[in-house]
Amino acid sequence: MEWASQLCENRGLGSKMTDSKYFTTTKKGEIFELKAELNSDKKEKKKEAVKKVIASMTVGKDVSALFPDVVNCMQTDNLELKKLVYLYLMNYAKSQPDMAIMAVNTFVKDCEDPNPLIRALAVRTMGCIRVDKITEYLCEPLRKCLKDEDPYVRKTAAVCVAKLHDINAQLVEDQGFLDTLKDLISDSNPMVVANAVAALSEIAESHPNSNLLDLNPQTINKLLTALNECTEWGQIFILDCLANYTPRDDRESQSICERVTPRLSHANSAVVLSAVKVLMKFMEMLPKDLDYYGTLLKKLAPPLVTLLSAEPELQYVALRNINLIVQKRPEILKHEMKVFFVKYNDPIYVKLEKLDIMIRLASQANIAQVLAELKEYATEVDVDFVRKAVRAIGRCAIKVEQSAERCVSTLLDLIQTKVNYVVQEAIVVIKDIFRKYPNKYESVIATLCENLDSLDEPEARAAMIWIVGEYAERIDNADELLESFLEGFHDESTQVQLQLLTAIVKLFLKKPTETQELVQQVLSLATQDSDNPDLRDRGYIYWRLLSTDPVAAKEVVLAEKPLISEETDLIEPTLLEELICHIGTLASVYHKPPSAFVEGSRGVQHKRLPARAGSGESTESPDVGQSVSGVSDAPPAVIPSQGDLLGDLLNLDLAPPTTTVPPVPSSMQMGAMDLLGGGLDSLMGDEPETLGGDLGGSPAMGVGVGVGVGVGVGLGPAPVGMPAGLGAAPAVGGGLGDLFDLGGGVGMTSGSYSPPRVVWLQAMKAKGLEISGTFARRGGVIQMDVSLTNKAMSVMSDFAVQFNKNSFGMAPAGPLQVLTPLGPNQTVEVSLPLSSTGPVMKMEPLNNLQVAVKNNIDVFYFSCQYPISLLFVEDGKMDRQVFLATWKDIPSDNEAQFQIKDCHLSSDAASNKLQGSNIFTVAKRTVEAQDMLYQSIKLTNGIWVLAELRIQTGNPNYTLSVKCRAPEVSQYVSQCYELILKN
Amino acid sequence: MIGGLFIYNHKGEVLISRVYRDDIGRNAVDAFRVNVIHARQQVRSPVTNIARTSFFHVKRSNIWLAAVTKQNVNAAMVFEFLYKMCDVMTAYFGKISEENIKNNFVLIYELLDEILDFGYPQNSETGALKTFITQQGIKSQTKEEQSQITSQVTGQIGWRREGIKYRRNELFLDVLESVNLLMSPQGQVLSAHVSGRVVMKSYLSGMPECKFGMNDKIVIDKQGKGGTTDDAGKSELGGSSGKQSIAIDDCTFHQCVRLSKFDSERSISFIPPDGEYELMRYRTTKDIILPFRVIPLVREVGRTKLEVKVVIKSNFKPSLLAQKIEVRIPTPLNTSGVQVICMKGKAKYKASENAIVWKIKRMAGMKESQISAEIELLPTNDKKKWARPPISMNFEVPFAPSGLKVRYLKVFEPKLNYSDHDVIKWVRYIGRSGIYETRC
C-alpha cells in the first residue's frame, strides 16, 4: 500500500535529519497537503488521507490541526472510513472540545442506524470521548442502546456505562444507568451478562460501601449459568466477580465449588487461575472432614501443574501464584516437586520462581532429590540464579534437620570452587546453619576463615564477622582476624560496622585479658568518629554496659539466641490471606496488596478469606510435613514485616519485606528509620542534637520521654545477632500509632498530659515478654498503663510487679491484674494504679523508675521515666497573695530560666492547656504586648513550684522562669511544660 | 483493566499505540521503551512496574507487544490476551513482523477496537471476527447478514458461523506430542512428561455435533474390558507397546468443548470451529515410552583435553523409523579444536554454538549408534569450572510416546443429510522431542 511506504519514508526522513528546523517545515508542508486531500471529492483519496493522518498520529506527530477536516469525513456510509475517523476523534477530542461538538450529531444519528454494528460502534466510541458536552448528549442514545434488541449493541452499551461512570459518576447514578446495568445480569445473552458483570464490578470498586453488586443466591445462580455459555473472557469476568461473594454456609459454598471445578480444564490459563481463586476462597468455609474437601484438594493439583507448560510469561504468573498457594495450602502440591525442577532453557524469571517453590516444598521425603538439583544449579552461569541456589541449600539444611550434614558438606564443596560470589553466599547461609544447630558444625570454621580475604560484599563480611565473634573462643587468632577488619572501619557499610562492634565486644567478654585495647579502639571508633546514630547508640550501650556491670553485659551480649524459624520469607498471614483473594491478578504477581501500587480509591479495600462455618478458627496454621524439629505444634514464627505495618499506616511504597532473620537491622528497617526520622523531628519540634544528647546522657536508653526515643530504640541496634524484627516491629507500629494520636490531640485543651507509649522491655531481652506502656493521671489517680505481649512460643502466667525505691515514693497500689495466662502472640492491657506513699530514694534522673516484672519464667528488670506532671496534684492553685510572698521568699539562686521554642499558642490557650495537667494560672499581667502568666504547681510530696511564663505576641519562643525550694525539680518541670504545650 | 496497548519494533519505535483508559498518559509509551526495550538484559520479569504503572510484555520475533495498566488487573488474562492478539494477527496477515504490522496497521486498529473495549477483552475468535472485520471494509450487507454477524459474535457458539457447506465432509486429527526428559548421567530419569495436543482440521457442513474418544484410563476402566467395539476404525497406528489405556494427568480444552459434561461424564463433546484449531491439550507422566536413550561418557584428560563418547539407543518397534535426529553435545568455551568420529550420520563442531552437532536422517527402532570426540582446550586461568550444560536431543517419531490412541470421533448433523459414515476421517500421530536432555 502506498500510504505505508509513505509512512516509512517519513520515518526515514525523521531519523536521518537532525536539523529540527528543517524537519518542522517538511511537517508543515505535509499537513497542508493532507488538508487538501481530506477535502478532496474522491472517496478513495479521502480514505487514503485519513489513513495517513492516523499513521502520523501513531508515530507521535501532532495532527490535531486537521481536526475539522477529519470530522468532515465522518458522515459516510463506508464503515472502514468511519472507524478511522472515530479513532482520530478519540485521540484528539479532548484537546479540541469545541470542535468535537461538531461530531455529536453524527454520533446520535449513528446510534439509530439500522445496522447494529454501526449502532454499537457509535455508542462505543462516544463513551471514549471525554468531553463534558458530548457526555451530556450520550445519555439518551446510551439508554436506548442498553435496551436494544440486538445483543451486540447491548453488550457494548454495558461497557459504555462503566466508561461514562469513569468520566462522570454522578451523572450515571442520576440517570439510573446502574439499575439498568443490574437488570442486564439477567439478560438472555451470556456475553451481555459477562460485560454487565465486568462493568458493575469496576464501578463497585470505586464505591466500596455501596451494595452495587448485590450478590445473592439468585444472582449467583444466574452468573453460574452464564459461566457455562460465555466466551473465555466472559468466564474470567464472572469468576473474578464470584470470588467477591461470601456464601451463606458451607453447603452453598460446596455447590458453587462443584459448578466452578469444570473450569479447571479450560485451555485459557486465566480462566483456570480465576477458578482456582474462587475454590481456594470458598474452600475456607468447607469443614475439613468433609469428603468433598479432600476431593477438591486433589482436583486442584493437576491444573496448577498444567499451567507450567504454558508460555513462559504465563508460567511466571502461575508460579508467583503457586508460591502463595503453597504457603496457604502446602498439601496441594506436596507430591509435585519434580515439575518445579528448573529446565536449562527456562527464562531466568521462571528459574528463580521455581527455585523458591522448590524450597517451600522441600521435605524429608524429597530432600535428596532437591539437593542433587540445587547442587547442579549452583554451577550454572547466571549469577543471581546461582546465588539463590546456594542460599536454597542453606535453607534446606535449616528446614530438614536430617539433611543438614549433607547440605553443609555440599556448601563446603562449593566454597572449594573459589568462585567469589558462591563463596560469599555460602558463608551467609552457613551462619544461619550455625544459628540453627549450635555446636554441631563448627569444625568447618577453619575452612571459612581461609576465605576471609575474598569477601567483598557487606552481607558476607558481616556474616563472617558474626561467626568469628560468636565462636571467638574456638578461633585462636580471632583478635587478629577482627583487627584486620578494623583497619578500614570507616569504609565499611553500616551492616559490617555494627557487626564488627558487636563481635569485638563478644570477643572481649570471652577473652578479656588480651583484647582490652581492641575493644577500646572499636568503641571509640563507633561513638566518636561515626555520625551514624545506630552505630553510635549501640557503641554507647556497650560502653556503659561494660563499664557499669560486666556481668550484666555478659548476660546481654552473650545471651542465648532465640531459634531461627524454619521457614523464611513467609508472607505475613493477613497479607497472604488478602493475596489469596487476589489470585491471578497483579497483586499476586507483585506479592503486594493492591493499595501498594494502585492509585486512588480503587482496590484499596482489603479482601479477606471467609471464616470456616461452625468453628471459631479463621485461619489455620500451615501444619504440614515440616514438623520435624521440636517446635512442631506451634506455627512457624513469622516475623512481622515492618514494611507492611508502615505501608498500611503511611501508605508508603516500600519494598516487599525481606525477613531472612538478619543479625543486624536490615536495610529496610534503616529505610523506615530515615523516613520516620525527619517527620519526627519536625513533629517533636526538637532539635536532633538535644535528642541525641539526652540519649547519650541517660543510662537507660529505652525510656526517654519523646516518641522519637521510643521509635529509635524499637528500630535501632538490636543486640548481637538476634532477629531485630522480633521485638522491634511492634514498637514501630505502636510508636507510629501514638504519633498520630498525638497529632490528633493537638488543639484539645482538656485532659492531663500522657506521654506516648514506648517499649520499656524488649522481648528479646526478656525471654519473649515485651512490655510497653505509658503513664496517665486520671481523676487524681496516677496510673501506669502497661501492655504485656507474649512473643515467645510458650504460655506466660503468674505476673507480678514491684518498684524500686524512687524519688517520689511511687509504688503499685494494687497487684498486676493479669487474670488469664498469656498465650503466644497475645497482648494484654493492664492499668496499674500507683500511690505516692512508698519508700523514697533519690534517683538519677529524678523521674527514673526501676521496675521488676515477674512471670512464671523469670524476673525481668527495666527502668522507665515518667513525666513529672504526673505528680501535679489537683489542689495546686495558690492564693495570689501567698504566691507573691512565696515568690519573694525563695532565694533567687533557686530561680531557673528556660526557653520553650516554637510554640504557637496564645497565652489563654496555653493557660487552658496547662491547667489540664494541674498547672494553675494564679495571675496574668500584660506589659508591652507581653503576657506574663504566674503559675503554681503542687507535687504529691507537698513541694510547691512557682513559675512565670512570658509570652510575647508574635514570638513563638516563650520564656519560663521556675522557682522552687527544691531546685532539682525545675528542669523536669520545664520539660513537662514543653511537652504539654506542644501536644 | 488494560489501559493501553502498544506494539514496538526492535529499536523501540512505536508501530501501534492504542490507549483505552484516561489514566494512561502518552509518556507511558516512552517509559516502556526506555526502561524495558532499551534496558534489554536487565529486565528480568515479563511484568514491570514503572512509576506505579504496570507493563506486561511478550515478544514475537523482534516485535514487542506491551499492555499497560494502572489497576490491579487479572495478570493471567492480560497475557492470555496478548497471545490471542498474536494469534489473531497471524490469522489475518501471517507472520508478525515490522513490515506486516506497518502494512496492516489500519486493520490492527480496527481489530483492537473490536476485541478490546475499555480494556475488557471481547470475542476474539478469528472465525467470528473474519465475518465482519475485513481488509476491504464492509460494503453492504443485508439485514439478515448483519444480525447473523452480531448473533454469532455474541452467541453461545461464537466460534462457528451457520450455513457452512462442503461437498466432501472431511476431518483430520493430528495427535502431536512432545516428550520431555531430564536424565542423570547414570541413566536415572529425573523428570519426564509428555505434553500433547490434539489438533483438528474440520471441513464439515452445518453445525455438526462431535464426540471424541480416546484410550483414557478412567473411561476404559469405567466401561470395563471389551467395551471398545465402537472404534471409528482409523486408530490402528500407534507405539510399540500394546497398552490398553493411559493415565492422563490433566487436560484442557478449546472453549467449544462442554466442560461440565466432561467433568460429570468425562465425555468430550463439542461443535467444532471451521478449519484448523486445537481441540485439547493434555499431559501425562506415567509409563512414557522414551524413544531414545542417551549414554554420555566425558573424561577430562589433563587440563587441556576432553574425551567425549556418546551412545544413543532407539527404543521402539524395529518397523518404525525415527527422523530428523539431532544430538547436541555442548563443548567448553575455551575449546580450540575438535575431532569427531561417528558411525552413522554427520557430526560437526560448531564453534559459534559451542557444541558438536550430530545429525542422523533416519534411524529404525531397537538400534544403537555412537559418536566419540576429542576436544582440545586452551589453557585458561579462569577459576570457574565449566558448567557442563546437558546433552540435548531432537527427533521425530511416528507414534505417540504417551501411548494415547484415538478411539473414535463421531459426527452427527441432525439437520443435514450426512451421517457419521459419510465423513472421511484421518488420524496421524507425531511424537517430537520437547526438552530432551541428559546431563553429563
PDB file of N, CA, C and O in Angstrom, chain A residues 3 58 83 130 150 152 155 163 195 202 233 240 265 267 269 302 306 313 338 349 379 382 384 584 586-587 590, chain B residues 15 21-22 44 54 72-75 80 83 105 109-110 114 117 120 122 124 150 190 250 252-253 283 387 439:
ATOM      1  N   TRP A   3       0.387   4.277   1.132  1.00  0.00           N
ATOM      2  CA  TRP A   3       0.473   5.116   2.340  1.00  0.00           C
ATOM      3  C   TRP A   3       1.484   4.557   3.316  1.00  0.00           C
ATOM      4  O   TRP A   3       2.125   5.272   4.051  1.00  0.00           O
ATOM      5  N   THR A  58       0.067   7.834  15.101  1.00  0.00           N
ATOM      6  CA  THR A  58       0.687   6.715  15.812  1.00  0.00           C
ATOM      7  C   THR A  58       2.138   6.984  16.148  1.00  0.00           C
ATOM      8  O   THR A  58       2.585   6.686  17.239  1.00  0.00           O
ATOM      9  N   LYS A  83     -14.695   4.190  10.952  1.00  0.00           N
ATOM     10  CA  LYS A  83     -13.909   3.710  12.093  1.00  0.00           C
ATOM     11  C   LYS A  83     -12.623   4.520  12.248  1.00  0.00           C
ATOM     12  O   LYS A  83     -12.197   4.823  13.355  1.00  0.00           O
ATOM     13  N   ARG A 130     -13.878  12.002  26.092  1.00  0.00           N
ATOM     14  CA  ARG A 130     -14.032  12.556  27.431  1.00  0.00           C
ATOM     15  C   ARG A 130     -14.203  14.069  27.365  1.00  0.00           C
ATOM     16  O   ARG A 130     -13.331  14.827  27.786  1.00  0.00           O
ATOM     17  N   ASP A 150     -30.659  -5.929  19.781  1.00  0.00           N
ATOM     18  CA  ASP A 150     -29.513  -6.723  19.362  1.00  0.00           C
ATOM     19  C   ASP A 150     -28.517  -6.892  20.522  1.00  0.00           C
ATOM     20  O   ASP A 150     -28.077  -5.905  21.113  1.00  0.00           O
ATOM     21  N   TYR A 152     -25.450  -7.595  20.545  1.00  0.00           N
ATOM     22  CA  TYR A 152     -24.147  -6.991  20.282  1.00  0.00           C
ATOM     23  C   TYR A 152     -24.146  -5.541  20.752  1.00  0.00           C
ATOM     24  O   TYR A 152     -23.172  -5.060  21.326  1.00  0.00           O
ATOM     25  N   LYS A 155     -24.297  -5.498  24.686  1.00  0.00           N
ATOM     26  CA  LYS A 155     -23.041  -5.804  25.393  1.00  0.00           C
ATOM     27  C   LYS A 155     -22.068  -4.629  25.285  1.00  0.00           C
ATOM     28  O   LYS A 155     -21.288  -4.370  26.196  1.00  0.00           O
ATOM     29  N   LYS A 163     -17.620   3.277  31.205  1.00  0.00           N
ATOM     30  CA  LYS A 163     -16.831   4.392  30.664  1.00  0.00           C
ATOM     31  C   LYS A 163     -17.391   5.713  31.164  1.00  0.00           C
ATOM     32  O   LYS A 163     -16.655   6.591  31.614  1.00  0.00           O
ATOM     33  N   ASN A 195     -20.335  -8.822  30.275  1.00  0.00           N
ATOM     34  CA  ASN A 195     -19.900  -7.426  30.234  1.00  0.00           C
ATOM     35  C   ASN A 195     -20.561  -6.602  31.329  1.00  0.00           C
ATOM     36  O   ASN A 195     -19.936  -5.711  31.897  1.00  0.00           O
ATOM     37  N   GLU A 202     -16.362  -3.126  38.228  1.00  0.00           N
ATOM     38  CA  GLU A 202     -15.452  -1.990  38.210  1.00  0.00           C
ATOM     39  C   GLU A 202     -16.060  -0.792  38.940  1.00  0.00           C
ATOM     40  O   GLU A 202     -15.392  -0.119  39.716  1.00  0.00           O
ATOM     41  N   TRP A 233     -13.210 -14.890  27.955  1.00  0.00           N
ATOM     42  CA  TRP A 233     -13.001 -13.637  28.701  1.00  0.00           C
ATOM     43  C   TRP A 233     -14.164 -13.407  29.651  1.00  0.00           C
ATOM     44  O   TRP A 233     -13.963 -12.999  30.797  1.00  0.00           O
ATOM     45  N   ASP A 240     -14.065 -13.809  38.483  1.00  0.00           N
ATOM     46  CA  ASP A 240     -13.467 -12.789  39.345  1.00  0.00           C
ATOM     47  C   ASP A 240     -14.533 -12.128  40.216  1.00  0.00           C
ATOM     48  O   ASP A 240     -14.277 -11.750  41.357  1.00  0.00           O
ATOM     49  N   SER A 265     -10.472 -27.227  33.591  1.00  0.00           N
ATOM     50  CA  SER A 265      -9.989 -27.866  32.356  1.00  0.00           C
ATOM     51  C   SER A 265     -10.003 -26.910  31.176  1.00  0.00           C
ATOM     52  O   SER A 265      -9.894 -27.349  30.039  1.00  0.00           O
ATOM     53  N   ALA A 267      -8.770 -24.266  28.420  1.00  0.00           N
ATOM     54  CA  ALA A 267      -7.471 -24.050  27.803  1.00  0.00           C
ATOM     55  C   ALA A 267      -6.873 -22.701  28.195  1.00  0.00           C
ATOM     56  O   ALA A 267      -5.665 -22.503  28.143  1.00  0.00           O
ATOM     57  N   SER A 269      -5.481 -20.144  30.564  1.00  0.00           N
ATOM     58  CA  SER A 269      -4.896 -20.195  31.909  1.00  0.00           C
ATOM     59  C   SER A 269      -5.550 -19.211  32.867  1.00  0.00           C
ATOM     60  O   SER A 269      -5.623 -19.461  34.067  1.00  0.00           O
ATOM     61  N   PRO A 302      -3.547 -30.995  39.527  1.00  0.00           N
ATOM     62  CA  PRO A 302      -3.207 -31.149  38.096  1.00  0.00           C
ATOM     63  C   PRO A 302      -3.306 -29.857  37.283  1.00  0.00           C
ATOM     64  O   PRO A 302      -2.370 -29.544  36.542  1.00  0.00           O
ATOM     65  N   THR A 306      -0.349 -28.105  35.119  1.00  0.00           N
ATOM     66  CA  THR A 306      -0.501 -27.859  33.687  1.00  0.00           C
ATOM     67  C   THR A 306      -0.135 -26.424  33.325  1.00  0.00           C
ATOM     68  O   THR A 306       0.400 -26.162  32.248  1.00  0.00           O
ATOM     69  N   GLU A 313       5.723 -16.410  29.998  1.00  0.00           N
ATOM     70  CA  GLU A 313       5.160 -15.280  30.748  1.00  0.00           C
ATOM     71  C   GLU A 313       4.037 -15.759  31.667  1.00  0.00           C
ATOM     72  O   GLU A 313       3.928 -15.338  32.813  1.00  0.00           O
ATOM     73  N   LYS A 338       8.839 -32.521  41.427  1.00  0.00           N
ATOM     74  CA  LYS A 338       9.608 -32.651  40.188  1.00  0.00           C
ATOM     75  C   LYS A 338       9.252 -31.621  39.118  1.00  0.00           C
ATOM     76  O   LYS A 338      10.108 -31.204  38.359  1.00  0.00           O
ATOM     77  N   TYR A 349      13.528 -15.524  34.867  1.00  0.00           N
ATOM     78  CA  TYR A 349      12.479 -15.213  35.841  1.00  0.00           C
ATOM     79  C   TYR A 349      11.689 -16.457  36.232  1.00  0.00           C
ATOM     80  O   TYR A 349      11.213 -16.569  37.351  1.00  0.00           O
ATOM     81  N   THR A 379      26.163 -24.579  39.714  1.00  0.00           N
ATOM     82  CA  THR A 379      27.267 -24.469  38.760  1.00  0.00           C
ATOM     83  C   THR A 379      26.835 -23.771  37.480  1.00  0.00           C
ATOM     84  O   THR A 379      27.569 -23.756  36.500  1.00  0.00           O
ATOM     85  N   ASP A 382      24.177 -17.925  35.344  1.00  0.00           N
ATOM     86  CA  ASP A 382      23.538 -16.700  35.817  1.00  0.00           C
ATOM     87  C   ASP A 382      23.835 -16.474  37.299  1.00  0.00           C
ATOM     88  O   ASP A 382      23.525 -17.309  38.146  1.00  0.00           O
ATOM     89  N   ASP A 384      22.673 -14.393  39.663  1.00  0.00           N
ATOM     90  CA  ASP A 384      21.550 -14.343  40.604  1.00  0.00           C
ATOM     91  C   ASP A 384      21.017 -15.728  40.903  1.00  0.00           C
ATOM     92  O   ASP A 384      20.686 -16.058  42.032  1.00  0.00           O
ATOM     93  N   GLY A 584      -4.251 -14.564  40.561  1.00  0.00           N
ATOM     94  CA  GLY A 584      -4.362 -14.283  39.133  1.00  0.00           C
ATOM     95  C   GLY A 584      -4.117 -12.822  38.794  1.00  0.00           C
ATOM     96  O   GLY A 584      -3.794 -12.497  37.661  1.00  0.00           O
ATOM     97  N   LEU A 586      -2.474  -8.773  39.361  1.00  0.00           N
ATOM     98  CA  LEU A 586      -1.146  -8.188  39.552  1.00  0.00           C
ATOM     99  C   LEU A 586      -0.693  -8.272  41.001  1.00  0.00           C
ATOM    100  O   LEU A 586       0.481  -8.496  41.273  1.00  0.00           O
ATOM    101  N   ALA A 587      -1.629  -8.102  41.925  1.00  0.00           N
ATOM    102  CA  ALA A 587      -1.263  -8.155  43.347  1.00  0.00           C
ATOM    103  C   ALA A 587      -0.568  -9.473  43.657  1.00  0.00           C
ATOM    104  O   ALA A 587       0.404  -9.520  44.393  1.00  0.00           O
ATOM    105  N   TYR A 590       2.988  -9.315  42.208  1.00  0.00           N
ATOM    106  CA  TYR A 590       3.910  -8.485  42.981  1.00  0.00           C
ATOM    107  C   TYR A 590       4.048  -8.962  44.425  1.00  0.00           C
ATOM    108  O   TYR A 590       4.941  -8.523  45.143  1.00  0.00           O
TER     109      TYR A 590
ATOM    110  N   LEU B  15       4.870   1.189  16.689  1.00  0.00           N
ATOM    111  CA  LEU B  15       4.182   0.885  15.440  1.00  0.00           C
ATOM    112  C   LEU B  15       2.683   1.051  15.630  1.00  0.00           C
ATOM    113  O   LEU B  15       1.976   1.521  14.750  1.00  0.00           O
ATOM    114  N   ARG B  21      -7.635   3.874  28.410  1.00  0.00           N
ATOM    115  CA  ARG B  21      -8.023   4.467  29.682  1.00  0.00           C
ATOM    116  C   ARG B  21      -7.362   5.819  29.842  1.00  0.00           C
ATOM    117  O   ARG B  21      -6.219   6.026  29.429  1.00  0.00           O
ATOM    118  N   ASP B  22      -8.075   6.688  30.538  1.00  0.00           N
ATOM    119  CA  ASP B  22      -7.621   8.046  30.711  1.00  0.00           C
ATOM    120  C   ASP B  22      -6.394   8.148  31.619  1.00  0.00           C
ATOM    121  O   ASP B  22      -5.645   9.107  31.557  1.00  0.00           O
ATOM    122  N   ARG B  44      14.135  -8.545  34.110  1.00  0.00           N
ATOM    123  CA  ARG B  44      14.124  -9.961  34.417  1.00  0.00           C
ATOM    124  C   ARG B  44      12.733 -10.433  34.777  1.00  0.00           C
ATOM    125  O   ARG B  44      12.558 -11.359  35.549  1.00  0.00           O
ATOM    126  N   SER B  54       1.944  -0.525  35.467  1.00  0.00           N
ATOM    127  CA  SER B  54       2.444  -1.872  35.213  1.00  0.00           C
ATOM    128  C   SER B  54       2.441  -2.165  33.718  1.00  0.00           C
ATOM    129  O   SER B  54       1.479  -1.845  33.022  1.00  0.00           O
ATOM    130  N   ASN B  72      -5.219  -3.070  39.388  1.00  0.00           N
ATOM    131  CA  ASN B  72      -4.875  -4.434  39.776  1.00  0.00           C
ATOM    132  C   ASN B  72      -5.596  -5.399  38.838  1.00  0.00           C
ATOM    133  O   ASN B  72      -6.573  -6.023  39.203  1.00  0.00           O
ATOM    134  N   VAL B  73      -5.101  -5.521  37.621  1.00  0.00           N
ATOM    135  CA  VAL B  73      -5.803  -6.325  36.626  1.00  0.00           C
ATOM    136  C   VAL B  73      -5.502  -7.805  36.824  1.00  0.00           C
ATOM    137  O   VAL B  73      -4.595  -8.182  37.549  1.00  0.00           O
ATOM    138  N   ASN B  74      -6.278  -8.611  36.138  1.00  0.00           N
ATOM    139  CA  ASN B  74      -6.025 -10.046  36.118  1.00  0.00           C
ATOM    140  C   ASN B  74      -4.826 -10.298  35.194  1.00  0.00           C
ATOM    141  O   ASN B  74      -4.929 -10.217  33.972  1.00  0.00           O
ATOM    142  N   ALA B  75      -3.693 -10.573  35.790  1.00  0.00           N
ATOM    143  CA  ALA B  75      -2.439 -10.650  35.032  1.00  0.00           C
ATOM    144  C   ALA B  75      -2.448 -11.817  34.048  1.00  0.00           C
ATOM    145  O   ALA B  75      -1.967 -11.697  32.918  1.00  0.00           O
ATOM    146  N   GLU B  80      -2.838 -13.928  28.425  1.00  0.00           N
ATOM    147  CA  GLU B  80      -3.641 -14.726  27.501  1.00  0.00           C
ATOM    148  C   GLU B  80      -4.136 -13.846  26.361  1.00  0.00           C
ATOM    149  O   GLU B  80      -4.168 -14.257  25.207  1.00  0.00           O
ATOM    150  N   TYR B  83      -1.320 -13.156  23.850  1.00  0.00           N
ATOM    151  CA  TYR B  83      -1.097 -14.305  22.966  1.00  0.00           C
ATOM    152  C   TYR B  83      -2.204 -14.389  21.925  1.00  0.00           C
ATOM    153  O   TYR B  83      -1.973 -14.650  20.750  1.00  0.00           O
ATOM    154  N   PHE B 105      -1.728  -1.693   9.487  1.00  0.00           N
ATOM    155  CA  PHE B 105      -1.983  -1.041  10.764  1.00  0.00           C
ATOM    156  C   PHE B 105      -3.416  -0.564  10.921  1.00  0.00           C
ATOM    157  O   PHE B 105      -3.959  -0.563  12.015  1.00  0.00           O
ATOM    158  N   TYR B 109      -5.763  -1.563  14.109  1.00  0.00           N
ATOM    159  CA  TYR B 109      -6.554  -0.653  14.929  1.00  0.00           C
ATOM    160  C   TYR B 109      -8.011  -1.088  14.964  1.00  0.00           C
ATOM    161  O   TYR B 109      -8.677  -1.018  15.994  1.00  0.00           O
ATOM    162  N   GLU B 110      -8.483  -1.532  13.833  1.00  0.00           N
ATOM    163  CA  GLU B 110      -9.875  -1.954  13.772  1.00  0.00           C
ATOM    164  C   GLU B 110     -10.080  -3.166  14.685  1.00  0.00           C
ATOM    165  O   GLU B 110     -11.054  -3.236  15.441  1.00  0.00           O
ATOM    166  N   GLU B 114     -12.277  -3.691  18.249  1.00  0.00           N
ATOM    167  CA  GLU B 114     -13.315  -4.694  18.390  1.00  0.00           C
ATOM    168  C   GLU B 114     -13.039  -5.654  19.556  1.00  0.00           C
ATOM    169  O   GLU B 114     -13.928  -5.969  20.335  1.00  0.00           O
ATOM    170  N   ASP B 117     -12.571  -3.609  24.546  1.00  0.00           N
ATOM    171  CA  ASP B 117     -13.434  -2.450  24.731  1.00  0.00           C
ATOM    172  C   ASP B 117     -13.202  -1.917  26.135  1.00  0.00           C
ATOM    173  O   ASP B 117     -13.439  -2.628  27.120  1.00  0.00           O
ATOM    174  N   TYR B 120     -11.481  -4.250  28.276  1.00  0.00           N
ATOM    175  CA  TYR B 120     -12.051  -5.575  28.519  1.00  0.00           C
ATOM    176  C   TYR B 120     -12.005  -6.407  27.252  1.00  0.00           C
ATOM    177  O   TYR B 120     -12.599  -6.021  26.246  1.00  0.00           O
ATOM    178  N   GLN B 122     -13.000  -8.778  24.399  1.00  0.00           N
ATOM    179  CA  GLN B 122     -14.282  -9.224  23.867  1.00  0.00           C
ATOM    180  C   GLN B 122     -14.028 -10.445  22.979  1.00  0.00           C
ATOM    181  O   GLN B 122     -12.914 -10.930  22.929  1.00  0.00           O
ATOM    182  N   SER B 124     -12.746 -12.844  20.590  1.00  0.00           N
ATOM    183  CA  SER B 124     -11.537 -12.709  19.786  1.00  0.00           C
ATOM    184  C   SER B 124     -11.301 -13.957  18.940  1.00  0.00           C
ATOM    185  O   SER B 124     -10.165 -14.290  18.629  1.00  0.00           O
ATOM    186  N   THR B 150     -23.958 -10.305  14.284  1.00  0.00           N
ATOM    187  CA  THR B 150     -23.998  -9.918  15.699  1.00  0.00           C
ATOM    188  C   THR B 150     -24.400 -11.088  16.580  1.00  0.00           C
ATOM    189  O   THR B 150     -23.863 -11.254  17.668  1.00  0.00           O
ATOM    190  N   LEU B 190      15.139 -38.179  35.873  1.00  0.00           N
ATOM    191  CA  LEU B 190      14.875 -37.172  36.906  1.00  0.00           C
ATOM    192  C   LEU B 190      13.477 -36.616  36.743  1.00  0.00           C
ATOM    193  O   LEU B 190      12.758 -36.417  37.696  1.00  0.00           O
ATOM    194  N   ASP B 250      -3.716 -34.445  33.360  1.00  0.00           N
ATOM    195  CA  ASP B 250      -4.581 -33.286  33.302  1.00  0.00           C
ATOM    196  C   ASP B 250      -4.807 -32.929  31.848  1.00  0.00           C
ATOM    197  O   ASP B 250      -3.960 -33.196  31.001  1.00  0.00           O
ATOM    198  N   THR B 252      -6.768 -29.846  29.127  1.00  0.00           N
ATOM    199  CA  THR B 252      -7.548 -28.621  28.955  1.00  0.00           C
ATOM    200  C   THR B 252      -8.123 -28.630  27.553  1.00  0.00           C
ATOM    201  O   THR B 252      -7.572 -29.271  26.656  1.00  0.00           O
ATOM    202  N   PHE B 253      -9.227 -27.914  27.403  1.00  0.00           N
ATOM    203  CA  PHE B 253      -9.936 -27.993  26.127  1.00  0.00           C
ATOM    204  C   PHE B 253     -10.170 -26.641  25.489  1.00  0.00           C
ATOM    205  O   PHE B 253     -10.242 -25.619  26.176  1.00  0.00           O
ATOM    206  N   ARG B 283      -1.460 -33.783  29.403  1.00  0.00           N
ATOM    207  CA  ARG B 283      -0.154 -34.010  29.974  1.00  0.00           C
ATOM    208  C   ARG B 283      -0.161 -35.381  30.628  1.00  0.00           C
ATOM    209  O   ARG B 283      -1.115 -35.750  31.316  1.00  0.00           O
ATOM    210  N   ALA B 387      30.347 -25.196  33.202  1.00  0.00           N
ATOM    211  CA  ALA B 387      29.081 -25.588  33.811  1.00  0.00           C
ATOM    212  C   ALA B 387      28.534 -26.913  33.291  1.00  0.00           C
ATOM    213  O   ALA B 387      27.622 -27.476  33.872  1.00  0.00           O
ATOM    214  N   ARG B 439      22.026 -35.141  31.377  1.00  0.00           N
ATOM    215  CA  ARG B 439      23.180 -34.433  31.967  1.00  0.00           C
ATOM    216  C   ARG B 439      24.430 -35.269  31.796  1.00  0.00           C
ATOM    217  O   ARG B 439      24.371 -36.493  31.748  1.00  0.00           O
TER     218      ARG B 439
END
